[in-house]
Amino acid sequence: MLTHKGTQSLETDRLLLRRFKPSDAECMFKNWANDSEVCKFLSWNPHKDLSETKQIVESWVNAYSSNYYNWAIELKSNSEIIGQISLMSLDEKHLSCATGYNIGRTFWGKGFMTEALDVVIDYLFEEIGMNRIEARHNTLNIASGRVMQKSGMSFEGILRQVKINKYGEFYDLAVYSILSSDLKF
């Protein structure tokens, strides 16, 4: 049985993972929501204006509950929001979930997303009681796969032409997972 605690604040040396606040919309828009390169492999198009981002953030803020998990990734050094990590699906019966994430292009290649994923994995296993955490990425998004590998996830295989992207093209998904038994607490 899962012990839901919702989106609690989590810290690493460089990051604070916390609930989104309405005031985060500007930073989100500036750092990733309006960037076509960041949104290339996401299910949604870049936001055209700040009002679009404000609506999304407001919906997230209103959705917070004990079984809703969606973190803003904040740099502790300057309180800037640089990305997001959330649960995309949650399976209560089988104690499993899938996670997704994105981060502003300026912050790519600096280990921030791996750091964020690591602390979320620990939280979900230790505090919530997950047995399995899964993540998937478009096979063309190699950097996302590296994050999963660095966080200790095991490659499980490729789901061929399993989705159609926002451009109407089929694409393959690489599947990774980590089990609570893979970690030693």
N, CA and C of each residue as an Amber inpcrd file, in Angstrom:
protein
   555
   0.8370000  -1.1790000   0.0000000   0.0000000   0.0000000   0.0000000
   0.8880000   1.2500000   0.0000000   0.5080000   2.2090000  -0.8280000
   1.2560000   3.4550000  -0.9000000   0.8460000   4.3840000   0.2370000
   1.8230000   5.1200000   0.7390000   1.5800000   6.1250000   1.7730000
   1.7320000   7.4930000   1.1210000   0.6510000   8.0030000   0.5630000
   0.7370000   9.2660000  -0.1810000   1.0320000  10.4440000   0.7330000
   1.9840000  11.2500000   0.2770000   2.3460000  12.4800000   0.9780000
   2.3370000  13.6670000   0.0270000   2.1270000  13.3950000  -1.2580000
   2.0710000  14.4600000  -2.2470000   3.4260000  15.0830000  -2.5190000
   3.3750000  16.2410000  -3.1230000   4.5720000  16.9580000  -3.5430000
   5.1820000  17.6780000  -2.3500000   6.0460000  16.9910000  -1.6490000
   6.7660000  17.5800000  -0.5190000   8.0610000  18.2070000  -1.0370000
   8.5660000  19.2020000  -0.3450000   9.8430000  19.8120000  -0.7270000
  10.9700000  18.8090000  -0.5190000  11.8490000  18.7320000  -1.5170000
  13.0090000  17.8410000  -1.4840000  14.2390000  18.6780000  -1.7930000
  15.3590000  18.3670000  -1.1480000  16.5760000  19.1560000  -1.3650000
  17.7520000  18.2860000  -1.7520000  18.6090000  18.8640000  -2.5920000
  19.9160000  18.2960000  -2.9000000  20.9300000  19.3930000  -2.5900000
  22.1760000  19.1530000  -2.9000000  23.1840000  20.1870000  -2.6600000
  22.8770000  21.4720000  -3.4260000  22.4160000  21.3210000  -4.6720000
  22.2200000  22.4930000  -5.5300000  20.7640000  22.8600000  -5.7930000
  19.8430000  21.9530000  -5.4780000  18.4590000  22.1370000  -5.9040000
  17.4630000  22.0620000  -4.7550000  16.3720000  22.7850000  -4.9340000
  15.1860000  22.6400000  -4.1000000  14.0600000  22.2230000  -5.0410000
  13.4700000  21.0730000  -4.7740000  12.2950000  20.6330000  -5.5200000
  11.0930000  20.9440000  -4.6500000  10.1370000  21.6640000  -5.2030000
   9.0000000  22.1350000  -4.4090000   7.7690000  22.2570000  -5.2970000
   6.6500000  22.5380000  -4.6470000   5.4170000  22.7780000  -5.3890000
   5.5520000  24.0470000  -6.2300000   4.8820000  24.0450000  -7.3590000
   4.8030000  25.2600000  -8.1610000   3.9510000  26.2960000  -7.4390000
   4.2940000  27.5620000  -7.6660000   3.5140000  28.7010000  -7.1800000
   3.1120000  29.5210000  -8.4060000   2.0130000  30.2580000  -8.3480000
   1.6220000  31.0740000  -9.5020000   2.7460000  31.9870000  -9.9990000
   3.5590000  32.4810000  -9.0930000   4.6500000  33.3870000  -9.4740000
   5.7590000  32.6980000 -10.2730000   5.7270000  31.3700000 -10.3930000
   6.7460000  30.6420000 -11.1580000   6.5220000  30.7120000 -12.6630000
   5.3570000  31.1640000 -13.0900000   5.0120000  31.1340000 -14.5140000
   6.0180000  31.9020000 -15.3740000   6.4380000  33.0780000 -14.9270000
   7.3790000  33.8750000 -15.7280000   8.6880000  33.1370000 -15.9570000
   9.2260000  32.5730000 -14.8910000  10.4880000  31.8320000 -14.9860000
  10.3230000  30.6010000 -15.8780000   9.2170000  29.9000000 -15.7250000
   8.9550000  28.7220000 -16.5490000   8.8700000  29.1140000 -18.0170000
   8.1530000  30.1770000 -18.3180000   8.0200000  30.6350000 -19.7000000
   9.3860000  30.9890000 -20.2750000  10.1540000  31.7460000 -19.5100000
  11.4720000  32.2090000 -19.9640000  12.4540000  31.0490000 -20.1350000
  12.4640000  30.1130000 -19.2000000  13.5010000  29.0800000 -19.1890000
  13.2120000  27.8470000 -20.0360000  11.9300000  27.4940000 -20.2360000
  11.6890000  26.3150000 -21.0730000  10.3600000  26.2630000 -21.8080000
   9.3110000  26.8480000 -21.2970000   7.9940000  26.6420000 -21.9120000
   7.8590000  27.2710000 -23.2960000   8.6560000  28.2870000 -23.5950000
   8.5620000  28.9330000 -24.9040000   9.6600000  28.4820000 -25.8660000
  10.4770000  27.5300000 -25.4660000  11.6510000  27.1060000 -26.2320000
  11.3200000  25.8790000 -27.0920000  11.3430000  26.0510000 -28.3970000
  10.9910000  24.9490000 -29.3100000  11.9670000  23.7850000 -29.1960000
  13.2100000  24.0560000 -28.8490000  14.1870000  22.9680000 -28.7070000
  13.8860000  22.1170000 -27.4700000  13.5020000  22.7560000 -26.3730000
  13.1270000  22.0250000 -25.1610000  11.8470000  21.2280000 -25.4110000
  10.9000000  21.8300000 -26.1210000   9.5890000  21.1990000 -26.3510000
   9.5910000  20.1890000 -27.4980000  10.7080000  20.0500000 -28.1750000
  10.8000000  19.1780000 -29.3510000  10.2630000  17.7710000 -29.0930000
  10.5960000  17.1870000 -27.9540000  10.1790000  15.8190000 -27.6500000
   9.0340000  15.7530000 -26.6420000   8.4800000  16.8930000 -26.2850000
   7.3500000  16.9210000 -25.3550000   6.0430000  16.7900000 -26.1270000
   4.9760000  16.4980000 -25.4240000   3.6790000  16.3070000 -26.0800000
   3.0030000  17.6370000 -26.4230000   3.5270000  18.7240000 -25.8870000
   2.9100000  20.0270000 -26.1290000   3.8570000  20.9620000 -26.8770000
   3.2670000  21.9260000 -27.5730000   4.0260000  22.9190000 -28.3310000
   4.5390000  24.0150000 -27.4080000   5.5830000  24.7260000 -27.8520000
   6.0680000  25.8490000 -27.0500000   4.9320000  26.8520000 -26.8100000
   4.9270000  27.4330000 -25.6430000   3.9080000  28.4330000 -25.3270000
   4.1950000  29.7060000 -26.1160000   3.1450000  30.2700000 -26.6730000
   3.2980000  31.4840000 -27.4820000   3.4160000  32.7390000 -26.6250000
   2.7790000  32.7050000 -25.4670000   2.8570000  33.8710000 -24.5870000
   2.7270000  33.4370000 -23.1250000   3.0210000  34.3600000 -22.2590000
   3.0520000  34.0930000 -20.8240000   1.6950000  33.6450000 -20.2850000
   0.6130000  34.1160000 -20.8700000  -0.7190000  33.7530000 -20.3620000
  -0.9550000  32.2430000 -20.4530000  -0.4160000  31.6180000 -21.4820000
  -0.5290000  30.1640000 -21.6350000   0.1710000  29.4500000 -20.4680000
   1.3570000  29.9090000 -20.1430000   2.1220000  29.3220000 -19.0450000
   1.4270000  29.5730000 -17.7060000   0.8840000  30.7580000 -17.5340000
   0.1650000  31.0740000 -16.2890000  -1.0110000  30.1270000 -16.0860000
  -1.7370000  29.8150000 -17.1590000  -2.8770000  28.8930000 -17.0660000
  -2.4280000  27.5060000 -16.6210000  -1.3420000  27.0130000 -17.2050000
  -0.8280000  25.6800000 -16.8650000  -0.4010000  25.6410000 -15.3990000
   0.3820000  26.6280000 -14.9860000   0.8620000  26.6650000 -13.6000000
  -0.3210000  26.7470000 -12.6370000  -1.3090000  27.5510000 -12.9690000
  -2.5000000  27.6580000 -12.1120000  -3.2110000  26.3040000 -11.9870000
  -3.2980000  25.5630000 -13.0910000  -3.9480000  24.2410000 -13.0330000
  -3.1480000  23.2850000 -12.1510000  -1.8170000  23.3690000 -12.2020000
  -0.9800000  22.5210000 -11.3430000  -1.1690000  22.8880000  -9.8750000
  -1.1570000  24.1730000  -9.5900000  -1.3180000  24.6380000  -8.2070000
  -2.6560000  24.1500000  -7.6530000  -3.6930000  24.2200000  -8.4580000
  -5.0250000  23.7820000  -8.0210000  -5.1350000  22.2670000  -7.8930000
  -4.2480000  21.5320000  -8.5480000  -4.3070000  20.0630000  -8.5290000
  -3.5850000  19.4460000  -7.3360000  -2.7840000  20.2410000  -6.6170000
  -2.0100000  19.6520000  -5.5270000  -2.9230000  18.9740000  -4.5110000
  -2.5840000  17.7260000  -4.2060000  -3.3090000  16.9100000  -3.2320000
  -2.3350000  15.8640000  -2.7150000  -2.8090000  14.9890000  -1.8620000
  -1.9070000  14.0000000  -1.2590000  -1.3990000  12.9650000  -2.2560000
  -2.0480000  12.8100000  -3.4030000  -1.5630000  11.8300000  -4.3830000
  -1.2080000  12.4780000  -5.7210000  -0.8240000  13.7460000  -5.6790000
  -0.3910000  14.4770000  -6.8750000   1.0650000  14.8730000  -6.6770000
   1.8960000  14.5430000  -7.6660000   3.3390000  14.7380000  -7.5430000
   3.8470000  15.5280000  -8.7450000   4.1920000  16.7900000  -8.5170000
   4.6680000  17.6570000  -9.5840000   5.5550000  18.7320000  -8.9640000
   6.8540000  18.6210000  -9.2190000   7.8210000  19.5160000  -8.5940000
   8.3690000  20.5560000  -9.5640000   8.4980000  21.7690000  -9.0690000
   9.3100000  22.7930000  -9.7170000  10.7420000  22.5340000  -9.2670000
  11.6810000  22.6250000 -10.1850000  13.0970000  22.4390000  -9.8500000
  13.7190000  23.8290000  -9.7450000  14.1390000  24.1700000  -8.5470000
  14.6640000  25.5010000  -8.2620000  16.1450000  25.4220000  -7.9270000
  16.9270000  26.3190000  -8.5260000  18.3410000  26.4400000  -8.1590000
  18.4250000  27.1200000  -6.7950000  19.1150000  26.5020000  -5.8680000
  19.2390000  27.0960000  -4.5360000  20.0900000  28.3650000  -4.5640000
  21.0170000  28.4470000  -5.5020000  21.9390000  29.5810000  -5.5520000
  21.2540000  30.9040000  -5.8720000  20.1580000  30.8580000  -6.6490000
  19.4950000  32.1110000  -7.0210000  17.9620000  32.0340000  -7.0450000
  17.4010000  30.9300000  -6.5750000  15.9420000  30.7150000  -6.5080000
  15.2550000  30.7170000  -7.8720000  16.0140000  30.4470000  -8.9260000
  15.4470000  30.4050000 -10.2760000  14.8620000  29.0220000 -10.5670000
  13.6670000  28.9930000 -11.1540000  13.0380000  27.7420000 -11.5640000
  13.6350000  27.3490000 -12.9110000  14.2230000  26.1440000 -12.9700000
  14.9130000  25.7250000 -14.1920000  14.2510000  24.5420000 -14.8920000
  13.2850000  23.8980000 -14.2420000  12.6540000  22.7400000 -14.8620000
  11.5470000  22.1720000 -14.0070000  11.1240000  20.9790000 -14.3930000
   9.9900000  20.3220000 -13.7510000  10.2040000  18.8180000 -13.7680000
   9.7000000  18.1390000 -12.7500000   9.6740000  16.6760000 -12.7200000
   8.3580000  16.2680000 -12.0610000   7.6910000  15.2870000 -12.6620000
   6.3690000  14.9080000 -12.1530000   6.0980000  13.4310000 -12.4030000
   5.0510000  12.9420000 -11.7680000   4.5750000  11.5940000 -12.0600000
   3.5550000  11.7010000 -13.1750000   3.7730000  10.9090000 -14.2190000
   2.8780000  10.9140000 -15.3720000   1.7380000   9.9260000 -15.1730000
   2.0090000   8.8780000 -14.4390000   0.9760000   7.8870000 -14.1350000
   1.3040000   7.2460000 -12.7960000   0.2690000   6.7250000 -12.1730000
   0.3980000   6.1430000 -10.8420000  -0.4950000   4.9130000 -10.7850000
   0.0870000   3.7680000 -10.4340000  -0.6640000   2.5110000 -10.3510000
  -0.6610000   2.0550000  -8.8960000  -1.7370000   2.3690000  -8.1940000
  -1.8590000   2.0640000  -6.7630000  -1.7610000   0.5650000  -6.4940000
  -2.4400000  -0.2200000  -7.3110000  -2.5070000  -1.6620000  -7.0900000
  -1.1330000  -2.3160000  -7.1730000  -0.3210000  -1.8660000  -8.1330000
   0.9730000  -2.4990000  -8.3730000   2.1510000  -1.6990000  -7.8270000
   1.8540000  -0.6550000  -7.0500000   2.8900000   0.1650000  -6.3930000
   3.9260000   0.6720000  -7.3920000   3.4400000   1.1760000  -8.5170000
   4.3570000   1.6460000  -9.5490000   3.8910000   2.9800000 -10.1220000
   4.8260000   3.6400000 -10.7810000   4.5180000   4.9300000 -11.3920000
   5.4740000   5.1680000 -12.5490000   5.1450000   6.1750000 -13.3390000
   6.0320000   6.6310000 -14.4080000   6.3110000   8.1030000 -14.1630000
   7.5350000   8.5050000 -14.4120000   7.9250000   9.8890000 -14.1880000
   8.3260000  10.5370000 -15.5090000   8.1690000  11.8420000 -15.5560000
   8.5880000  12.6240000 -16.7110000   9.2210000  13.9110000 -16.2310000
  10.0270000  14.5230000 -17.0800000  10.7470000  15.7180000 -16.6590000
  11.1480000  16.5570000 -17.8530000  11.4520000  17.8170000 -17.5930000
  12.0430000  18.7020000 -18.5990000  12.8170000  19.7940000 -17.8800000
  13.7560000  20.3600000 -18.6130000  14.6350000  21.3670000 -18.0200000
  15.0350000  22.3620000 -19.1060000  15.2170000  23.6170000 -18.7060000
  15.6010000  24.6580000 -19.6490000  16.9310000  24.3620000 -20.3270000
  17.0290000  24.7580000 -21.5850000  18.2190000  24.4620000 -22.3960000
  19.5070000  24.9970000 -21.7710000  19.4510000  26.1540000 -21.1520000
  20.6260000  26.7480000 -20.5020000  21.2140000  25.8230000 -19.4430000
  20.3960000  24.9300000 -18.9160000  20.7990000  24.0850000 -17.7940000
  21.1010000  22.6470000 -18.2110000  21.0720000  22.3770000 -19.5110000
  21.3910000  21.0370000 -20.0170000  22.8570000  20.7050000 -19.7490000
  23.1370000  19.4410000 -19.5360000  24.5050000  18.9510000 -19.4360000
  25.2290000  19.3130000 -18.1490000  24.5160000  19.7370000 -17.1350000
  25.1440000  20.1490000 -15.8760000  24.7870000  19.2260000 -14.7170000
  24.0740000  18.1470000 -15.0140000  23.7380000  17.1680000 -13.9870000
  22.5320000  17.5110000 -13.1310000  21.8600000  18.6180000 -13.4370000
  20.7190000  19.0300000 -12.6130000  19.5640000  18.0270000 -12.6700000
  19.2530000  17.5440000 -13.8760000  18.1020000  16.6470000 -13.9840000
  18.3860000  15.3080000 -13.3180000  19.5980000  14.8070000 -13.4460000
  19.9540000  13.5630000 -12.7560000  19.8380000  13.7510000 -11.2480000
  20.3070000  14.8820000 -10.7650000  20.2250000  15.1990000  -9.3330000
  18.7620000  15.2360000  -8.8680000  17.9070000  15.8510000  -9.6790000
  16.4800000  15.9310000  -9.3360000  15.8250000  14.5530000  -9.3850000
  16.1130000  13.7890000 -10.4260000  15.5160000  12.4560000 -10.5490000
  15.9650000  11.5570000  -9.4040000  17.2270000  11.6430000  -9.0310000
  17.7430000  10.8280000  -7.9180000  16.9620000  11.0690000  -6.6240000
  16.7290000  12.3290000  -6.2880000  16.0490000  12.6350000  -5.0230000
  14.5700000  12.2560000  -5.0940000  13.9660000  12.3640000  -6.2670000
  12.5670000  11.9470000  -6.4260000  12.4520000  10.4280000  -6.3090000
  13.3770000   9.7080000  -6.9230000  13.3810000   8.2400000  -6.8140000
  13.4890000   7.8280000  -5.3470000  14.4360000   8.4150000  -4.6300000
  14.5970000   8.0870000  -3.2060000  13.3110000   8.3650000  -2.4290000
  12.7100000   9.5170000  -2.6710000  11.4680000   9.8980000  -1.9810000
  10.3480000   8.9010000  -2.2780000  10.1810000   8.5480000  -3.5450000
   9.0900000   7.6450000  -3.9240000   9.2670000   6.2490000  -3.3370000
  10.5000000   5.7820000  -3.2480000  10.7460000   4.4680000  -2.6390000
  10.6480000   4.5290000  -1.1130000  11.3690000   5.4540000  -0.5120000
  11.4880000   5.4940000   0.9480000  10.2420000   6.0170000   1.6560000
   9.6150000   7.0370000   1.1070000   8.5010000   7.7050000   1.7920000
   7.1210000   7.2640000   1.2990000   6.9990000   6.9960000   0.0190000
   5.6840000   6.7000000  -0.5590000   5.4370000   5.1980000  -0.6480000
   6.4980000   4.4190000  -0.7910000   6.3430000   2.9670000  -0.8390000
   6.2400000   2.3780000  -2.2300000   6.7350000   3.0980000  -3.2270000
   6.7320000   2.5560000  -4.5930000   7.6260000   1.3200000  -4.6590000
   7.2690000   0.4150000  -5.5390000   8.1220000  -0.7330000  -5.8380000
   8.8560000  -0.5370000  -7.1580000   8.2030000   0.1420000  -8.1210000
   8.7790000   0.2900000  -9.4610000   8.5230000   1.7050000  -9.9690000
   9.5790000   2.3070000 -10.5090000   9.4730000   3.6260000 -11.1320000
   9.9660000   3.4850000 -12.5590000   9.1510000   3.9300000 -13.4860000
   9.4640000   3.8160000 -14.9090000   9.6390000   5.2010000 -15.5100000
  10.4570000   5.2730000 -16.5430000  10.5880000   6.4870000 -17.3410000
  10.7680000   6.0600000 -18.7920000  10.2580000   6.8660000 -19.6910000
  10.3470000   6.5780000 -21.1250000  10.8400000   7.8180000 -21.8480000
  11.5320000   7.5920000 -22.9520000  11.9410000   8.7340000 -23.7670000
  11.9020000   8.3720000 -25.2410000  11.6410000   9.3880000 -26.0560000
  11.7380000   9.2350000 -27.5000000  13.1670000   8.7790000 -27.7930000
  13.3180000   7.7630000 -28.6230000  14.6630000   7.2260000 -28.8810000
  15.5990000   8.2560000 -29.5120000  15.0590000   9.3180000 -30.0730000
  15.9080000  10.3760000 -30.6290000  16.4190000  11.3250000 -29.5420000
  15.8270000  11.2680000 -28.3650000  16.2200000  12.1320000 -27.2490000
  17.2150000  11.3750000 -26.3560000  18.4110000  11.2290000 -26.8530000
  19.4430000  10.4250000 -26.2000000  19.8150000  10.9780000 -24.8230000
  19.8230000  12.2960000 -24.6840000  20.2000000  12.9100000 -23.4000000
  19.2550000  12.4860000 -22.2790000  17.9810000  12.3420000 -22.5870000
  17.0250000  11.9150000 -21.5640000  17.3360000  10.4930000 -21.1030000
  17.7320000   9.6450000 -22.0300000  18.1290000   8.2820000 -21.6790000
  19.3500000   8.2570000 -20.7760000  20.2830000   9.1780000 -21.0170000
  21.4790000   9.2570000 -20.1600000  21.1070000   9.6240000 -18.7290000
  20.1330000  10.5100000 -18.5690000  19.6620000  10.8720000 -17.2220000
  19.1360000   9.6270000 -16.5170000  18.3340000   8.8510000 -17.2110000
  17.7530000   7.6360000 -16.6330000  18.8460000   6.6480000 -16.2280000
  19.8260000   6.4710000 -17.0980000  20.9340000   5.5540000 -16.8070000
  21.7300000   6.0250000 -15.5980000  22.0560000   7.3150000 -15.5550000
  22.8430000   7.8550000 -14.4450000  22.1030000   7.7480000 -13.1150000
  20.7840000   7.7130000 -13.1730000  19.9800000   7.5830000 -11.9540000
  19.7610000   6.1300000 -11.5610000  20.4350000   5.2120000 -12.2430000
  20.3780000   3.8060000 -11.8610000  19.2630000   3.0060000 -12.4990000
  18.5700000   3.5990000 -13.4480000  17.4880000   2.8760000 -14.1130000
  18.0590000   1.8780000 -15.1170000  17.3680000   0.7720000 -15.2790000
  17.7690000  -0.2780000 -16.2210000  16.9590000  -0.1600000 -17.5010000
  17.6490000  -0.3150000 -18.6240000  16.9900000  -0.3030000 -19.9300000
  16.1770000  -1.5790000 -20.0800000  14.9020000  -1.4400000 -20.4310000
  14.0180000  -2.5980000 -20.5750000  13.6990000  -2.9340000 -22.0200000
  13.8100000  -1.9620000 -22.9030000  13.5160000  -2.2470000 -24.3050000
  12.9380000  -1.0500000 -25.0270000  12.5750000  -1.2930000 -26.2770000
  12.0230000  -0.2650000 -27.1510000  10.5790000  -0.6220000 -27.4920000
   9.6990000   0.3290000 -27.3190000   8.3240000   0.1960000 -27.8030000
   8.2960000   0.8530000 -29.1830000   8.1830000   0.0380000 -30.2150000
   8.3030000   0.5470000 -31.5800000   7.0120000   1.2220000 -32.0460000
   7.1850000   2.4100000 -32.6000000   6.0880000   3.2010000 -33.1640000
   4.8530000   3.1800000 -32.2660000   5.0640000   3.3770000 -30.9930000
   3.9950000   3.2750000 -29.9980000   3.1800000   4.5690000 -29.8560000
   3.7310000   5.6630000 -30.2880000   3.0580000   6.9610000 -30.1490000
   3.1300000   7.7350000 -31.4600000   2.2420000   8.7030000 -31.5710000
   2.2870000   9.6570000 -32.6820000   2.5870000  11.0150000 -32.0680000
   3.6180000  11.6800000 -32.5740000   4.0030000  12.9670000 -31.9970000
   3.0960000  14.0930000 -32.4950000   3.3690000  15.2800000 -32.0160000
   2.5360000  16.4330000 -32.3620000   2.6640000  16.8260000 -33.8300000
   3.6080000  16.2030000 -34.5500000   3.7820000  16.4490000 -35.9830000
   3.1060000  15.3690000 -36.8230000   2.4250000  14.4270000 -36.1580000
   1.7190000  13.3620000 -36.8590000   2.5810000  12.1760000 -37.2590000
   3.7850000  12.0710000 -36.6840000   4.7110000  10.9880000 -37.0290000
   4.7720000   9.9630000 -35.9000000   4.8430000   8.6800000 -36.2810000
   5.0630000   7.6380000 -35.2830000   6.4750000   7.7650000 -34.7250000
   6.6360000   7.3990000 -33.4620000   7.9810000   7.3630000 -32.8960000
   8.1010000   6.2370000 -31.8830000   9.3490000   5.8350000 -31.6510000
   9.6690000   4.7560000 -30.7200000   9.9810000   5.3370000 -29.3410000
   9.6610000   4.5590000 -28.3140000   9.9860000   4.9420000 -26.9420000
  10.9270000   3.9220000 -26.3210000  11.9980000   4.4100000 -25.7100000
  12.8770000   3.5620000 -24.9030000  12.3090000   3.5460000 -23.4880000
  12.2760000   2.3640000 -22.8840000  11.6970000   2.2010000 -21.5500000
  12.8000000   1.8370000 -20.5570000  12.8240000   2.5550000 -19.4440000
  13.7550000   2.3030000 -18.3470000  12.9490000   2.1530000 -17.0670000
  13.5000000   1.4360000 -16.1000000  12.8520000   1.3740000 -14.7880000
  13.8910000   1.1130000 -13.7080000  13.4440000   1.3360000 -12.4940000
  14.2440000   1.0110000 -11.3210000  13.2830000   0.4380000 -10.2800000
  13.7360000  -0.5780000  -9.5700000  12.9360000  -1.2290000  -8.5320000
  13.4680000  -0.8430000  -7.1590000  12.5990000  -0.8710000  -6.1760000
  13.0560000  -0.5520000  -4.8190000  14.1610000  -1.5090000  -4.3840000
  14.1130000  -2.7500000  -4.8560000  15.1450000  -3.7330000  -4.4940000
  16.4900000  -3.4480000  -5.1630000  16.5050000  -2.5500000  -6.1620000
  17.7640000  -2.1750000  -6.8180000  18.6020000  -1.2520000  -5.9450000
  17.9650000  -0.6100000  -4.9880000  18.6530000   0.3610000  -4.1370000
  18.8470000  -0.1980000  -2.7470000  19.9160000   0.2260000  -2.1240000
  20.1690000  -0.1280000  -0.7230000  20.0310000   1.1420000   0.0880000
  19.1030000   1.1490000   1.0080000  18.8600000   2.3590000   1.8130000
  19.7080000   2.3410000   3.0590000
